[in-house]
Coordinates of N, CA, C and O in Angstrom, one line a residue:
A1398 N -2.1 -20.2 19.1 CA -1.6 -19.1 18.2 C -0.4 -19.6 17.4 O -0.2 -19.2 16.3
A1399 N 0.5 -20.4 18.1 CA 1.7 -20.8 17.4 C 1.3 -21.8 16.2 O 1.9 -21.8 15.2
L1400 N 0.3 -22.6 16.5 CA -0.2 -23.5 15.5 C -0.8 -22.8 14.3 O -0.5 -23.1 13.1
F1401 N -1.5 -21.7 14.6 CA -2.1 -20.9 13.5 C -1.0 -20.3 12.6 O -1.0 -20.3 11.4
K1402 N 0.1 -19.8 13.3 CA 1.2 -19.2 12.6 C 1.9 -20.2 11.7 O 2.2 -19.9 10.5
Q1403 N 2.0 -21.4 12.2 CA 2.7 -22.5 11.4 C 1.8 -22.8 10.2 O 2.3 -23.0 9.0
D1404 N 0.5 -22.9 10.4 CA -0.4 -23.2 9.3 C -0.4 -22.1 8.2 O -0.4 -22.3 7.0
R1405 N -0.4 -20.8 8.8 CA -0.4 -19.7 7.9 C 0.9 -19.7 7.1 O 0.9 -19.4 5.9
D1406 N 2.0 -20.0 7.7 CA 3.3 -20.0 7.0 C 3.3 -21.1 5.9 O 3.8 -20.9 4.8
K1407 N 2.8 -22.3 6.2 CA 2.7 -23.3 5.2 C 1.8 -22.9 4.0 O 2.2 -23.1 2.9
L1408 N 0.7 -22.3 4.3 CA -0.2 -21.8 3.3 C 0.5 -20.8 2.5 O 0.4 -20.8 1.2
G1409 N 1.2 -19.9 3.1 CA 2.0 -18.9 2.4 C 3.0 -19.5 1.5 O 3.1 -19.0 0.3
D1410 N 3.7 -20.5 1.9 CA 4.7 -21.1 1.1 C 4.0 -21.7 -0.2 O 4.5 -21.6 -1.3
I1411 N 2.9 -22.3 0.0 CA 2.1 -22.9 -1.1 C 1.7 -21.9 -2.1 O 1.8 -22.0 -3.3
L1412 N 1.1 -20.8 -1.6 CA 0.6 -19.7 -2.5 C 1.7 -18.8 -3.1 O 1.5 -18.3 -4.2
I1413 N 2.8 -18.6 -2.4 CA 3.8 -17.8 -2.9 C 4.7 -18.5 -3.9 O 5.1 -17.8 -4.9
A1414 N 4.9 -19.8 -3.8 CA 5.8 -20.5 -4.7 C 5.5 -20.3 -6.2 O 6.4 -19.9 -7.0
P1415 N 4.2 -20.4 -6.7 CA 4.0 -20.3 -8.1 C 4.2 -18.8 -8.6 O 4.6 -18.5 -9.7
V1416 N 3.8 -17.9 -7.7 CA 4.0 -16.4 -8.0 C 5.5 -16.1 -8.1 O 5.9 -15.4 -9.0
A1417 N 6.3 -16.7 -7.2 CA 7.7 -16.4 -7.2 C 8.3 -17.1 -8.4 O 9.2 -16.5 -9.0
A1418 N 7.9 -18.3 -8.8 CA 8.4 -18.9 -10.0 C 8.1 -18.1 -11.2 O 9.0 -17.9 -12.1
A1419 N 6.9 -17.5 -11.3 CA 6.6 -16.7 -12.5 C 7.5 -15.4 -12.5 O 8.0 -15.0 -13.6
A1420 N 7.7 -14.8 -11.3 CA 8.5 -13.6 -11.3 C 9.9 -13.9 -11.7 O 10.5 -13.1 -12.5
E1421 N 10.5 -15.0 -11.2 CA 11.9 -15.3 -11.6 C 12.0 -15.7 -13.0 O 13.0 -15.5 -13.7
K1422 N 11.0 -16.4 -13.6 CA 11.0 -16.7 -15.0 C 10.8 -15.5 -15.9 O 11.6 -15.3 -16.8
N1423 N 9.8 -14.7 -15.6 CA 9.5 -13.6 -16.5 C 10.3 -12.3 -16.3 O 10.5 -11.5 -17.2
R1424 N 10.7 -12.1 -15.0 CA 11.5 -10.9 -14.6 C 10.8 -9.6 -15.0 O 11.5 -8.7 -15.5
T1425 N 9.5 -9.5 -14.9 CA 8.8 -8.3 -15.3 C 8.4 -7.5 -14.0 O 8.3 -8.1 -12.9
K1426 N 8.3 -6.2 -14.2 CA 7.9 -5.4 -13.0 C 6.5 -5.8 -12.4 O 6.4 -5.9 -11.2
T1427 N 5.6 -6.2 -13.3 CA 4.3 -6.6 -12.8 C 4.3 -7.9 -12.0 O 3.7 -8.1 -11.0
D1428 N 5.1 -8.9 -12.5 CA 5.3 -10.1 -11.7 C 5.9 -9.9 -10.4 O 5.5 -10.5 -9.4
Y1429 N 7.0 -9.1 -10.3 CA 7.6 -8.8 -9.0 C 6.7 -8.0 -8.1 O 6.7 -8.3 -6.9
N1430 N 5.9 -7.1 -8.7 CA 4.9 -6.4 -7.8 C 3.9 -7.4 -7.3 O 3.5 -7.3 -6.1
K1431 N 3.3 -8.3 -8.1 CA 2.4 -9.3 -7.6 C 3.0 -10.2 -6.5 O 2.3 -10.5 -5.5
L1432 N 4.2 -10.6 -6.7 CA 4.9 -11.4 -5.7 C 5.0 -10.6 -4.4 O 4.8 -11.2 -3.4
G1433 N 5.4 -9.4 -4.5 CA 5.5 -8.6 -3.3 C 4.2 -8.4 -2.5 O 4.2 -8.5 -1.3
I1434 N 3.1 -8.3 -3.3 CA 1.8 -8.2 -2.6 C 1.5 -9.5 -1.9 O 1.1 -9.5 -0.7
V1435 N 1.7 -10.6 -2.5 CA 1.4 -11.9 -1.9 C 2.3 -12.1 -0.6 O 1.9 -12.5 0.4
Q1436 N 3.6 -11.8 -0.8 CA 4.5 -11.9 0.3 C 4.1 -11.0 1.5 O 4.1 -11.4 2.7
A1437 N 3.7 -9.8 1.2 CA 3.3 -8.9 2.3 C 2.0 -9.4 3.0 O 1.9 -9.3 4.2
Q1438 N 1.1 -9.9 2.2 CA -0.2 -10.5 2.8 C 0.1 -11.6 3.7 O -0.7 -11.9 4.6
F1439 N 1.2 -12.3 3.6 CA 1.6 -13.4 4.5 C 2.6 -12.9 5.5 O 3.3 -13.8 6.1
G1440 N 2.8 -11.6 5.7 CA 3.7 -11.1 6.7 C 5.2 -11.2 6.4 O 6.0 -10.9 7.3
R1441 N 5.5 -11.4 5.2 CA 6.9 -11.5 4.8 C 7.4 -10.2 4.2 O 7.6 -10.0 3.0
I1442 N 7.5 -9.2 5.1 CA 7.7 -7.8 4.8 C 9.0 -7.6 4.1 O 9.1 -6.9 3.1
K1443 N 10.1 -8.2 4.6 CA 11.4 -8.0 4.0 C 11.4 -8.6 2.6 O 11.9 -7.9 1.6
E1444 N 10.9 -9.7 2.4 CA 10.8 -10.3 1.0 C 9.9 -9.5 0.1 O 10.3 -9.3 -1.1
A1445 N 8.8 -8.9 0.6 CA 8.0 -8.1 -0.2 C 8.7 -6.8 -0.6 O 8.7 -6.4 -1.8
E1446 N 9.4 -6.2 0.3 CA 10.2 -5.0 0.0 C 11.2 -5.3 -1.1 O 11.4 -4.5 -2.0
D1447 N 11.9 -6.5 -1.0 CA 12.8 -6.9 -2.0 C 12.2 -7.0 -3.4 O 12.7 -6.5 -4.4
S1448 N 11.0 -7.6 -3.4 CA 10.3 -7.8 -4.7 C 9.8 -6.5 -5.3 O 10.0 -6.2 -6.5
F1449 N 9.2 -5.6 -4.4 CA 8.8 -4.3 -4.9 C 10.1 -3.5 -5.4 O 10.0 -2.8 -6.4
G1450 N 11.2 -3.6 -4.7 CA 12.4 -3.0 -5.1 C 12.9 -3.4 -6.5 O 13.3 -2.6 -7.3
K1451 N 12.7 -4.7 -6.8 CA 13.1 -5.3 -8.1 C 12.2 -4.6 -9.2 O 12.7 -4.3 -10.3
A1452 N 10.9 -4.5 -8.9 CA 10.0 -3.9 -9.8 C 10.4 -2.4 -10.1 O 10.4 -2.0 -11.3
V1453 N 10.7 -1.7 -9.1 CA 11.1 -0.3 -9.2 C 12.5 -0.2 -10.0 O 12.7 0.8 -10.8
R1454 N 13.4 -1.1 -9.8 CA 14.6 -1.1 -10.5 C 14.4 -1.3 -12.0 O 15.1 -0.7 -12.8
I1455 N 13.4 -2.1 -12.3 CA 13.1 -2.3 -13.7 C 12.4 -1.0 -14.3 O 12.8 -0.6 -15.4
D1456 N 11.6 -0.4 -13.6 CA 10.9 0.8 -14.0 C 10.7 1.8 -12.8 O 9.8 1.6 -12.0
P1457 N 11.6 2.8 -12.7 CA 11.6 3.7 -11.6 C 10.3 4.5 -11.5 O 10.0 5.1 -10.4
K1458 N 9.5 4.5 -12.5 CA 8.3 5.3 -12.5 C 7.0 4.3 -12.4 O 5.9 4.7 -12.8
Y1459 N 7.3 3.2 -11.9 CA 6.2 2.2 -11.8 C 5.4 2.5 -10.5 O 5.9 2.1 -9.4
A1460 N 4.3 3.2 -10.6 CA 3.6 3.7 -9.5 C 3.1 2.6 -8.6 O 3.1 2.8 -7.3
S1461 N 2.7 1.5 -9.1 CA 2.2 0.4 -8.3 C 3.2 -0.1 -7.3 O 2.9 -0.2 -6.1
A1462 N 4.4 -0.3 -7.7 CA 5.5 -0.8 -6.8 C 5.9 0.3 -5.9 O 6.2 0.0 -4.7
L1463 N 6.0 1.6 -6.3 CA 6.3 2.7 -5.4 C 5.3 2.7 -4.3 O 5.6 2.9 -3.1
A1464 N 4.0 2.6 -4.6 CA 3.0 2.7 -3.6 C 3.1 1.5 -2.7 O 3.0 1.7 -1.4
N1465 N 3.4 0.3 -3.2 CA 3.5 -0.8 -2.3 C 4.8 -0.8 -1.5 O 4.8 -1.3 -0.4
L1466 N 5.8 -0.1 -1.9 CA 7.0 0.1 -1.1 C 6.6 1.0 0.1 O 7.0 0.9 1.2
G1467 N 5.7 2.0 -0.2 CA 5.1 2.8 0.8 C 4.3 2.0 1.9 O 4.4 2.2 3.1
N1468 N 3.6 1.0 1.4 CA 2.9 0.1 2.3 C 3.8 -0.7 3.2 O 3.5 -0.8 4.4
V1469 N 4.9 -1.1 2.7 CA 5.9 -1.8 3.5 C 6.4 -0.8 4.6 O 6.5 -1.2 5.8
S1470 N 6.7 0.4 4.3 CA 7.1 1.4 5.2 C 6.0 1.6 6.3 O 6.3 1.8 7.5
F1471 N 4.8 1.7 5.8 CA 3.6 1.9 6.7 C 3.6 0.8 7.7 O 3.4 1.0 8.9
L1472 N 3.7 -0.4 7.2 CA 3.6 -1.6 8.1 C 4.7 -1.6 9.1 O 4.6 -2.2 10.2
R1473 N 5.8 -1.0 8.8 CA 7.0 -0.9 9.7 C 6.8 0.4 10.6 O 7.8 0.7 11.3
S1474 N 5.7 1.1 10.5 CA 5.5 2.3 11.2 C 6.5 3.4 10.9 O 6.6 4.4 11.6
D1475 N 7.1 3.4 9.7 CA 7.9 4.4 9.2 C 7.0 5.3 8.3 O 7.0 5.2 7.0
Y1476 N 6.1 6.1 8.9 CA 5.1 6.8 8.2 C 5.6 7.9 7.3 O 5.0 8.1 6.2
S1477 N 6.7 8.5 7.7 CA 7.2 9.6 6.8 C 7.7 9.0 5.5 O 7.5 9.6 4.4
K1478 N 8.4 7.9 5.6 CA 8.9 7.2 4.4 C 7.7 6.7 3.5 O 7.7 6.8 2.3
A1479 N 6.7 6.2 4.2 CA 5.5 5.7 3.5 C 4.8 6.9 2.7 O 4.5 6.7 1.5
I1480 N 4.7 8.0 3.4 CA 4.1 9.2 2.7 C 4.9 9.6 1.5 O 4.3 9.9 0.4
E1481 N 6.2 9.6 1.6 CA 7.1 9.9 0.5 C 6.8 9.0 -0.7 O 6.7 9.5 -1.8
S1482 N 6.7 7.7 -0.4 CA 6.4 6.7 -1.5 C 5.0 6.9 -2.1 O 4.8 6.9 -3.3
Y1483 N 4.0 7.2 -1.2 CA 2.7 7.4 -1.7 C 2.6 8.6 -2.6 O 1.9 8.6 -3.6
R1484 N 3.2 9.7 -2.2 CA 3.2 10.9 -3.0 C 3.9 10.7 -4.3 O 3.4 11.2 -5.3
A1485 N 5.0 10.0 -4.3 CA 5.7 9.7 -5.6 C 4.7 8.9 -6.5 O 4.6 9.2 -7.7
A1486 N 4.0 7.9 -6.0 CA 3.1 7.1 -6.8 C 2.0 8.0 -7.3 O 1.6 7.9 -8.5
L1487 N 1.4 8.8 -6.4 CA 0.3 9.7 -6.8 C 0.7 10.7 -7.9 O -0.1 10.9 -8.8
S1488 N 1.9 11.2 -7.9 CA 2.3 12.1 -8.9 C 2.5 11.4 -10.3 O 2.3 12.1 -11.3
I1489 N 2.8 10.1 -10.3 CA 2.9 9.4 -11.5 C 1.5 9.0 -12.0 O 1.3 9.0 -13.2
I1490 N 0.6 8.6 -11.1 CA -0.7 8.1 -11.6 C -1.4 9.2 -12.3 O -1.9 9.0 -13.4
G1491 N -1.5 10.4 -11.7 CA -2.2 11.5 -12.4 C -3.5 11.2 -12.9 O -4.1 10.1 -12.7
P1492 N -4.1 12.1 -13.6 CA -5.5 11.9 -14.1 C -5.5 11.1 -15.4 O -5.0 11.5 -16.4
R1493 N -6.0 9.8 -15.3 CA -6.0 8.9 -16.4 C -7.3 8.2 -16.5 O -7.4 7.1 -16.9
G1494 N -8.4 8.8 -16.0 CA -9.7 8.1 -16.1 C -10.1 7.5 -14.8 O -9.5 7.6 -13.8
T1495 N -11.1 6.7 -14.9 CA -11.7 6.1 -13.7 C -10.8 5.2 -12.9 O -10.7 5.3 -11.7
S1496 N -10.0 4.3 -13.6 CA -9.2 3.4 -12.9 C -8.1 4.2 -12.2 O -7.6 3.9 -11.1
A1497 N -7.6 5.3 -12.8 CA -6.6 6.1 -12.2 C -7.2 6.8 -11.0 O -6.5 7.0 -9.9
N1498 N -8.4 7.2 -11.1 CA -9.1 7.9 -9.9 C -9.1 6.9 -8.7 O -8.9 7.3 -7.6
S1499 N -9.4 5.6 -9.0 CA -9.4 4.6 -8.0 C -8.1 4.5 -7.3 O -7.9 4.4 -6.1
A1500 N -7.0 4.4 -8.1 CA -5.7 4.3 -7.6 C -5.3 5.6 -6.8 O -4.7 5.5 -5.8
S1501 N -5.7 6.7 -7.4 CA -5.4 8.0 -6.7 C -6.1 8.0 -5.3 O -5.5 8.4 -4.3
L1502 N -7.3 7.6 -5.3 CA -8.1 7.5 -4.0 C -7.4 6.5 -3.0 O -7.3 6.8 -1.8
S1503 N -6.9 5.4 -3.5 CA -6.2 4.5 -2.6 C -4.9 5.2 -2.0 O -4.7 5.0 -0.8
M1504 N -4.2 5.9 -2.9 CA -3.0 6.6 -2.4 C -3.4 7.7 -1.4 O -2.8 7.9 -0.3
L1505 N -4.4 8.5 -1.7 CA -4.9 9.5 -0.8 C -5.3 8.9 0.6 O -5.0 9.4 1.6
S1506 N -6.0 7.8 0.5 CA -6.4 7.1 1.7 C -5.2 6.6 2.5 O -5.2 6.8 3.8
N1507 N -4.2 6.1 1.9 CA -3.0 5.6 2.6 C -2.3 6.8 3.2 O -1.8 6.7 4.3
I1508 N -2.2 7.9 2.5 CA -1.6 9.1 3.0 C -2.3 9.6 4.3 O -1.7 9.9 5.3
V1509 N -3.6 9.6 4.2 CA -4.4 10.0 5.4 C -4.2 9.1 6.5 O -4.0 9.6 7.7
K1510 N -4.1 7.8 6.3 CA -3.8 6.9 7.4 C -2.5 7.1 8.0 O -2.3 7.0 9.2
A1511 N -1.5 7.4 7.2 CA -0.1 7.6 7.7 C -0.1 8.9 8.5 O 0.5 8.9 9.6
Y1512 N -0.7 10.0 8.0 CA -0.7 11.2 8.8 C -1.5 11.0 10.1 O -1.1 11.5 11.1
S1513 N -2.5 10.3 10.0 CA -3.3 10.0 11.2 C -2.5 9.2 12.2 O -2.6 9.5 13.4
A1514 N -1.8 8.3 11.8 CA -0.9 7.5 12.6 C 0.1 8.3 13.3 O 0.6 8.0 14.4
M1515 N 0.6 9.4 12.6 CA 1.6 10.3 13.2 C 0.9 11.3 14.1 O 1.6 12.1 14.7
G1516 N -0.4 11.3 14.2 CA -1.1 12.3 15.0 C -1.2 13.7 14.3 O -1.4 14.7 15.0
K1517 N -1.1 13.7 13.0 CA -1.1 15.0 12.3 C -2.4 15.1 11.5 O -2.5 15.0 10.3
A1518 N -3.4 15.4 12.3 CA -4.8 15.5 11.8 C -5.0 16.5 10.8 O -5.8 16.3 9.8
E1519 N -4.4 17.7 10.9 CA -4.6 18.7 9.9 C -4.1 18.3 8.5 O -4.7 18.6 7.5
L1520 N -2.9 17.7 8.5 CA -2.3 17.2 7.3 C -3.2 16.1 6.7 O -3.4 16.1 5.5
A1521 N -3.7 15.2 7.6 CA -4.5 14.1 7.1 C -5.8 14.7 6.5 O -6.2 14.3 5.4
K1522 N -6.4 15.7 7.1 CA -7.6 16.4 6.6 C -7.4 17.0 5.3 O -8.3 16.9 4.4
S1523 N -6.2 17.6 5.0 CA -6.0 18.2 3.7 C -6.0 17.1 2.6 O -6.4 17.4 1.5
Y1524 N -5.6 15.9 2.9 CA -5.7 14.8 1.9 C -7.1 14.3 1.8 O -7.5 13.8 0.7
V1525 N -7.8 14.3 2.9 CA -9.2 13.9 2.8 C -9.9 14.9 1.9 O -10.7 14.5 1.0
D1526 N -9.6 16.1 2.0 CA -10.3 17.2 1.1 C -9.9 16.9 -0.3 O -10.8 17.0 -1.2
Q1527 N -8.7 16.5 -0.6 CA -8.4 16.2 -2.0 C -9.2 15.0 -2.5 O -9.6 14.9 -3.7
A1528 N -9.3 14.0 -1.6 CA -10.1 12.8 -2.0 C -11.6 13.2 -2.3 O -12.2 12.7 -3.2
I1529 N -12.1 14.0 -1.4 CA -13.5 14.5 -1.6 C -13.7 15.2 -3.0 O -14.7 15.0 -3.7
K1530 N -12.7 16.0 -3.3 CA -12.8 16.7 -4.6 C -12.7 15.7 -5.8 O -13.4 15.9 -6.8
L1531 N -11.9 14.7 -5.6 CA -11.8 13.7 -6.7 C -13.1 12.8 -6.8 O -13.6 12.5 -7.9
D1532 N -13.6 12.4 -5.7 CA -14.8 11.6 -5.6 C -15.5 11.8 -4.3 O -15.0 11.3 -3.3
P1533 N -16.5 12.6 -4.3 CA -17.2 13.0 -3.0 C -17.6 11.8 -2.1 O -17.4 11.8 -0.9
V1534 N -18.2 10.8 -2.7 CA -18.6 9.6 -2.0 C -17.5 8.9 -1.4 O -17.5 8.6 -0.1
Q1535 N -16.5 8.5 -2.2 CA -15.3 7.8 -1.6 C -14.5 8.7 -0.6 O -14.0 8.2 0.4
G1536 N -14.4 9.9 -0.9 CA -13.7 10.8 0.0 C -14.3 10.9 1.3 O -13.6 10.9 2.3
N1537 N -15.6 11.0 1.3 CA -16.3 11.0 2.6 C -16.2 9.6 3.3 O -16.2 9.6 4.6
R1538 N -16.1 8.5 2.6 CA -15.9 7.2 3.2 C -14.5 7.2 3.9 O -14.4 6.6 5.0
I1539 N -13.5 7.8 3.2 CA -12.2 7.9 3.8 C -12.3 8.6 5.1 O -11.7 8.2 6.2
M1540 N -13.0 9.7 5.1 CA -13.1 10.6 6.3 C -13.9 9.8 7.4 O -13.4 9.8 8.5
A1541 N -15.0 9.2 7.0 CA -15.8 8.5 8.0 C -15.0 7.3 8.6 O -15.2 7.0 9.8
S1542 N -14.2 6.6 7.9 CA -13.4 5.5 8.4 C -12.4 5.9 9.5 O -12.0 5.1 10.3
M1543 N -12.1 7.2 9.5 CA -11.1 7.7 10.5 C -11.7 8.6 11.5 O -11.0 9.0 12.5
A1544 N -12.9 8.9 11.4 CA -13.5 9.9 12.3 C -13.9 9.2 13.7 O -14.3 8.1 13.7
D1545 N -13.6 9.9 14.7 CA -13.9 9.3 16.0 C -14.8 10.3 16.8 O -15.0 10.2 18.0
G1546 N -15.5 11.2 16.1 CA -16.3 12.2 16.8 C -15.7 13.5 17.1 O -16.3 14.5 17.3
S1547 N -14.4 13.4 17.3 CA -13.7 14.6 17.7 C -12.6 15.0 16.7 O -11.7 15.7 17.0
G1548 N -12.7 14.4 15.5 CA -11.7 14.7 14.5 C -11.1 13.4 14.0 O -11.7 12.3 14.2
L1549 N -10.0 13.4 13.3 CA -9.4 12.2 12.8 C -8.7 11.5 13.9 O -8.0 12.0 14.8
A1550 N -8.9 10.2 13.9 CA -8.3 9.3 15.0 C -6.9 8.9 14.6 O -6.5 8.8 13.4
R1551 N -6.1 8.6 15.6 CA -4.8 8.0 15.4 C -4.9 6.6 15.0 O -5.9 5.9 15.4
A1552 N -4.1 6.1 14.1 CA -4.2 4.7 13.6 C -4.2 3.7 14.8 O -4.9 2.7 14.7
A1553 N -3.4 3.9 15.8 CA -3.4 3.0 16.9 C -4.7 2.9 17.6 O -5.0 1.9 18.3
D1554 N -5.5 4.0 17.6 CA -6.7 4.0 18.3 C -8.0 3.7 17.4 O -9.1 3.6 17.9
A1555 N -7.8 3.6 16.1 CA -8.9 3.6 15.2 C -9.3 2.1 14.8 O -10.2 2.0 14.0
G1556 N -8.6 1.2 15.3 CA -9.0 -0.2 14.9 C -8.3 -0.7 13.7 O -7.4 -0.1 13.1
A1557 N -8.7 -1.9 13.3 CA -8.0 -2.6 12.2 C -8.1 -1.9 10.9 O -7.2 -2.0 10.1
S1558 N -9.2 -1.2 10.6 CA -9.3 -0.5 9.3 C -8.2 0.5 9.0 O -7.8 0.7 7.9
M1559 N -7.7 1.1 10.1 CA -6.6 2.0 10.0 C -5.2 1.4 9.7 O -4.3 2.0 9.3
R1560 N -5.1 0.1 10.1 CA -3.8 -0.6 10.0 C -3.8 -1.3 8.6 O -2.8 -2.0 8.4
T1561 N -4.8 -1.2 7.8 CA -4.8 -1.8 6.5 C -4.5 -0.8 5.5 O -4.9 0.3 5.5
V1562 N -3.6 -1.2 4.5 CA -3.3 -0.3 3.4 C -3.8 -0.9 2.1 O -4.0 -2.0 2.0
D1563 N -4.0 0.0 1.1 CA -4.4 -0.4 -0.2 C -3.2 -0.7 -1.1 O -2.4 0.2 -1.3
Y1564 N -3.1 -2.0 -1.5 CA -2.1 -2.4 -2.5 C -2.5 -2.1 -3.9 O -3.7 -2.2 -4.2
L1565 N -1.6 -1.7 -4.7 CA -1.9 -1.5 -6.1 C -1.3 -2.6 -6.9 O -0.1 -2.9 -6.9
D1566 N -2.2 -3.3 -7.7 CA -1.7 -4.4 -8.5 C -1.9 -4.1 -10.0 O -1.7 -4.9 -10.9
E1567 N -2.4 -2.9 -10.2 CA -2.7 -2.5 -11.6 C -1.4 -1.9 -12.2 O -0.4 -1.7 -11.5
G1568 N -1.3 -1.8 -13.5 CA -0.1 -1.3 -14.2 C 0.0 0.2 -14.3 O -0.1 0.8 -15.3
Y1569 N 0.2 0.9 -13.1 CA 0.3 2.3 -13.1 C 1.8 2.7 -13.2 O 2.6 2.1 -12.6

């Protein structure tokens, strides 16, 4: 396991370096957001949080970075803070066509996962219902991914799919 972690860290260094160089050169919100995503994917949560924070400082209404800050909170099991970030992103995304629907569904899914992790099935269900109204097929997939036969499952009990969050790399 230790050898795998070393190899993963080396691979992370290799893959993060050019993205970090681009972010430092261009200093754009999208480059910082992309950097944060790659950092988070390699478990560098504090670095990812810093990168998403830079993107939000450039544009406080940059929904992608707000959502991804929520993901950092989710990964830290700070579900209330994650939900706050997801709701902020969702309010900015609004109805803007098919790609916005996809981003909205991602945020709704993340909110459902956070409420499920907190053991708040009724609140989670209310966001599943919103997802179903937006896209019945995807909304039902969100519900099915969390159903355990007796209602919505807690994240800790539902397996790996519940511990994964959807990152936004689009320009919302």
